[in-house]
Amino acid sequence: QVQLVESGGGLVQAGGSLTLSCAASGRTFASYSMGWFRQAPGKEREPVASISWIGGTTYSADSMKGRFTISRSTDKNTLYLQMKNLKVEDTAVYYCAARRGADTTAARRWDYWGQGTQVTVSS
């Protein structure tokens, strides 16, 4: 079992920055792929970025590349998402997820989820 707790969300103006954290506990963190998803009101949950258990990173949309950076600290059992130059359309609840094996953009294939943290970007 893996427990995930996100933090770092909040209200920020467009063009600003935030760093989200996801603290993992339970089983060996290093053997899990980790990812960030987001869900805006009235929309489906969408992938943001993921990092595989061997360290490779994937960004799910061109609009996020160069603005979002995913990283993990196995020492601290923590996943991060650095977000800069935030846009109003980045407003959503951001979720951390974990799964054994390779990362994937399919939300249904992730085994564990955090409770989410709200990110609101104002114009």
mmCIF file of C-alpha atoms in Angstrom:
data_model
loop_
_atom_site.group_PDB
_atom_site.id
_atom_site.type_symbol
_atom_site.label_atom_id
_atom_site.label_comp_id
_atom_site.label_asym_id
_atom_site.label_seq_id
_atom_site.Cartn_x
_atom_site.Cartn_y
_atom_site.Cartn_z
ATOM 1 C CA GLN A 1 0.000 0.000 0.000
ATOM 2 C CA VAL A 2 1.166 3.501 -0.840
ATOM 3 C CA GLN A 3 -0.197 6.665 0.745
ATOM 4 C CA LEU A 4 0.165 9.955 -1.100
ATOM 5 C CA VAL A 5 -0.328 13.455 0.296
ATOM 6 C CA GLU A 6 -0.106 16.506 -1.942
ATOM 7 C CA SER A 7 0.689 20.027 -0.834
ATOM 8 C CA GLY A 8 1.740 23.342 -2.305
ATOM 9 C CA GLY A 9 -1.366 24.393 -4.164
ATOM 10 C CA GLY A 10 -2.847 27.840 -3.866
ATOM 11 C CA LEU A 11 -3.872 31.009 -5.630
ATOM 12 C CA VAL A 12 -1.396 32.655 -7.958
ATOM 13 C CA GLN A 13 -1.556 35.290 -10.644
ATOM 14 C CA ALA A 14 -1.010 34.417 -14.268
ATOM 15 C CA GLY A 15 2.684 34.294 -14.980
ATOM 16 C CA GLY A 16 3.482 33.201 -11.459
ATOM 17 C CA SER A 17 4.999 29.989 -10.147
ATOM 18 C CA LEU A 18 4.115 27.206 -7.747
ATOM 19 C CA THR A 19 5.791 24.011 -6.666
ATOM 20 C CA LEU A 20 3.624 21.069 -5.707
ATOM 21 C CA SER A 21 4.881 18.288 -3.478
ATOM 22 C CA CYS A 22 3.626 14.769 -2.970
ATOM 23 C CA ALA A 23 4.826 12.902 0.088
ATOM 24 C CA ALA A 24 4.689 9.146 -0.313
ATOM 25 C CA SER A 25 4.668 6.576 2.435
ATOM 26 C CA GLY A 26 4.164 2.861 2.580
ATOM 27 C CA ARG A 27 6.019 0.541 0.289
ATOM 28 C CA THR A 28 9.303 1.139 -1.464
ATOM 29 C CA PHE A 29 8.845 4.425 -3.224
ATOM 30 C CA ALA A 30 11.746 3.865 -5.589
ATOM 31 C CA SER A 31 10.055 0.917 -7.324
ATOM 32 C CA TYR A 32 6.966 2.922 -8.318
ATOM 33 C CA SER A 33 6.355 5.194 -11.236
ATOM 34 C CA MET A 34 4.895 8.501 -10.105
ATOM 35 C CA GLY A 35 2.781 11.019 -11.891
ATOM 36 C CA TRP A 36 0.757 14.207 -11.734
ATOM 37 C CA PHE A 37 -2.729 14.548 -13.130
ATOM 38 C CA ARG A 38 -5.138 17.441 -13.017
ATOM 39 C CA GLN A 39 -8.856 17.905 -13.239
ATOM 40 C CA ALA A 40 -10.607 21.158 -13.992
ATOM 41 C CA PRO A 41 -14.299 21.686 -13.198
ATOM 42 C CA GLY A 42 -16.489 19.871 -15.681
ATOM 43 C CA LYS A 43 -13.555 18.173 -17.364
ATOM 44 C CA GLU A 44 -12.005 14.747 -17.227
ATOM 45 C CA ARG A 45 -8.845 14.074 -15.307
ATOM 46 C CA GLU A 46 -5.872 14.581 -17.600
ATOM 47 C CA PRO A 47 -2.217 13.616 -17.323
ATOM 48 C CA VAL A 48 0.304 16.346 -16.635
ATOM 49 C CA ALA A 49 3.644 14.614 -16.260
ATOM 50 C CA SER A 50 5.112 11.380 -14.994
ATOM 51 C CA ILE A 51 8.414 9.934 -13.965
ATOM 52 C CA SER A 52 9.084 6.245 -14.305
ATOM 53 C CA TRP A 53 10.610 4.090 -11.616
ATOM 54 C CA ILE A 54 13.874 4.140 -13.575
ATOM 55 C CA GLY A 55 13.819 7.917 -13.835
ATOM 56 C CA GLY A 56 12.580 8.787 -17.305
ATOM 57 C CA THR A 57 10.168 11.724 -17.515
ATOM 58 C CA THR A 58 7.170 12.316 -19.730
ATOM 59 C CA TYR A 59 5.207 15.517 -20.232
ATOM 60 C CA SER A 60 1.772 14.950 -21.582
ATOM 61 C CA ALA A 61 1.171 18.169 -23.453
ATOM 62 C CA ASP A 62 3.361 20.531 -25.417
ATOM 63 C CA SER A 63 1.851 23.412 -23.470
ATOM 64 C CA MET A 64 3.437 22.041 -20.303
ATOM 65 C CA LYS A 65 6.883 21.417 -21.683
ATOM 66 C CA GLY A 66 9.232 24.150 -20.652
ATOM 67 C CA ARG A 67 6.816 25.400 -18.009
ATOM 68 C CA PHE A 68 6.405 22.305 -15.797
ATOM 69 C CA THR A 69 9.187 20.183 -14.358
ATOM 70 C CA ILE A 70 8.597 16.886 -12.604
ATOM 71 C CA SER A 71 11.185 15.434 -10.270
ATOM 72 C CA ARG A 72 11.438 13.038 -7.391
ATOM 73 C CA SER A 73 13.588 12.559 -4.337
ATOM 74 C CA THR A 74 13.856 8.930 -3.358
ATOM 75 C CA ASP A 75 15.657 9.962 -0.180
ATOM 76 C CA LYS A 76 12.691 12.080 0.890
ATOM 77 C CA ASN A 77 10.025 9.864 -0.709
ATOM 78 C CA THR A 78 8.685 12.988 -2.361
ATOM 79 C CA LEU A 79 7.505 13.856 -5.850
ATOM 80 C CA TYR A 80 7.577 17.439 -7.070
ATOM 81 C CA LEU A 81 5.991 19.471 -9.829
ATOM 82 C CA GLN A 82 7.541 22.855 -10.451
ATOM 83 C CA MET A 83 5.215 25.064 -12.436
ATOM 84 C CA LYS A 84 6.192 28.426 -13.865
ATOM 85 C CA ASN A 85 4.568 30.948 -16.153
ATOM 86 C CA LEU A 86 1.207 29.673 -15.005
ATOM 87 C CA LYS A 87 -1.842 30.350 -17.131
ATOM 88 C CA VAL A 88 -5.496 30.692 -16.218
ATOM 89 C CA GLU A 89 -6.159 27.413 -18.018
ATOM 90 C CA ASP A 90 -3.829 25.631 -15.590
ATOM 91 C CA THR A 91 -6.477 26.089 -12.902
ATOM 92 C CA ALA A 92 -7.446 22.638 -11.620
ATOM 93 C CA VAL A 93 -7.145 20.181 -8.786
ATOM 94 C CA TYR A 94 -3.774 18.511 -9.124
ATOM 95 C CA TYR A 95 -3.440 14.877 -8.105
ATOM 96 C CA CYS A 96 -0.406 12.760 -7.393
ATOM 97 C CA ALA A 97 -0.503 9.118 -8.446
ATOM 98 C CA ALA A 98 1.649 6.013 -8.146
ATOM 99 C CA ARG A 99 1.780 2.630 -9.832
ATOM 100 C CA ARG A 100 4.037 -0.370 -10.065
ATOM 101 C CA GLY A 101 5.774 -0.680 -13.390
ATOM 102 C CA ALA A 102 6.006 1.724 -16.264
ATOM 103 C CA ASP A 103 4.300 5.083 -16.230
ATOM 104 C CA THR A 104 1.316 5.707 -18.461
ATOM 105 C CA THR A 105 -0.984 8.562 -19.408
ATOM 106 C CA ALA A 106 -4.072 6.453 -18.682
ATOM 107 C CA ALA A 107 -5.448 7.533 -15.317
ATOM 108 C CA ARG A 108 -7.345 4.276 -14.845
ATOM 109 C CA ARG A 109 -4.089 2.341 -14.802
ATOM 110 C CA TRP A 110 -2.673 4.142 -11.778
ATOM 111 C CA ASP A 111 -3.082 2.299 -8.505
ATOM 112 C CA TYR A 112 -2.812 4.961 -5.819
ATOM 113 C CA TRP A 113 -4.004 8.544 -5.634
ATOM 114 C CA GLY A 114 -3.626 11.466 -3.322
ATOM 115 C CA GLN A 115 -6.509 13.662 -2.250
ATOM 116 C CA GLY A 116 -5.532 16.482 -4.586
ATOM 117 C CA THR A 117 -4.442 20.069 -4.134
ATOM 118 C CA GLN A 118 -6.190 23.063 -5.693
ATOM 119 C CA VAL A 119 -4.268 25.354 -8.012
ATOM 120 C CA THR A 120 -6.055 28.536 -9.021
ATOM 121 C CA VAL A 121 -4.505 30.944 -11.493
ATOM 122 C CA SER A 122 -6.086 34.371 -11.720
ATOM 123 C CA SER A 123 -5.859 36.725 -14.663
#
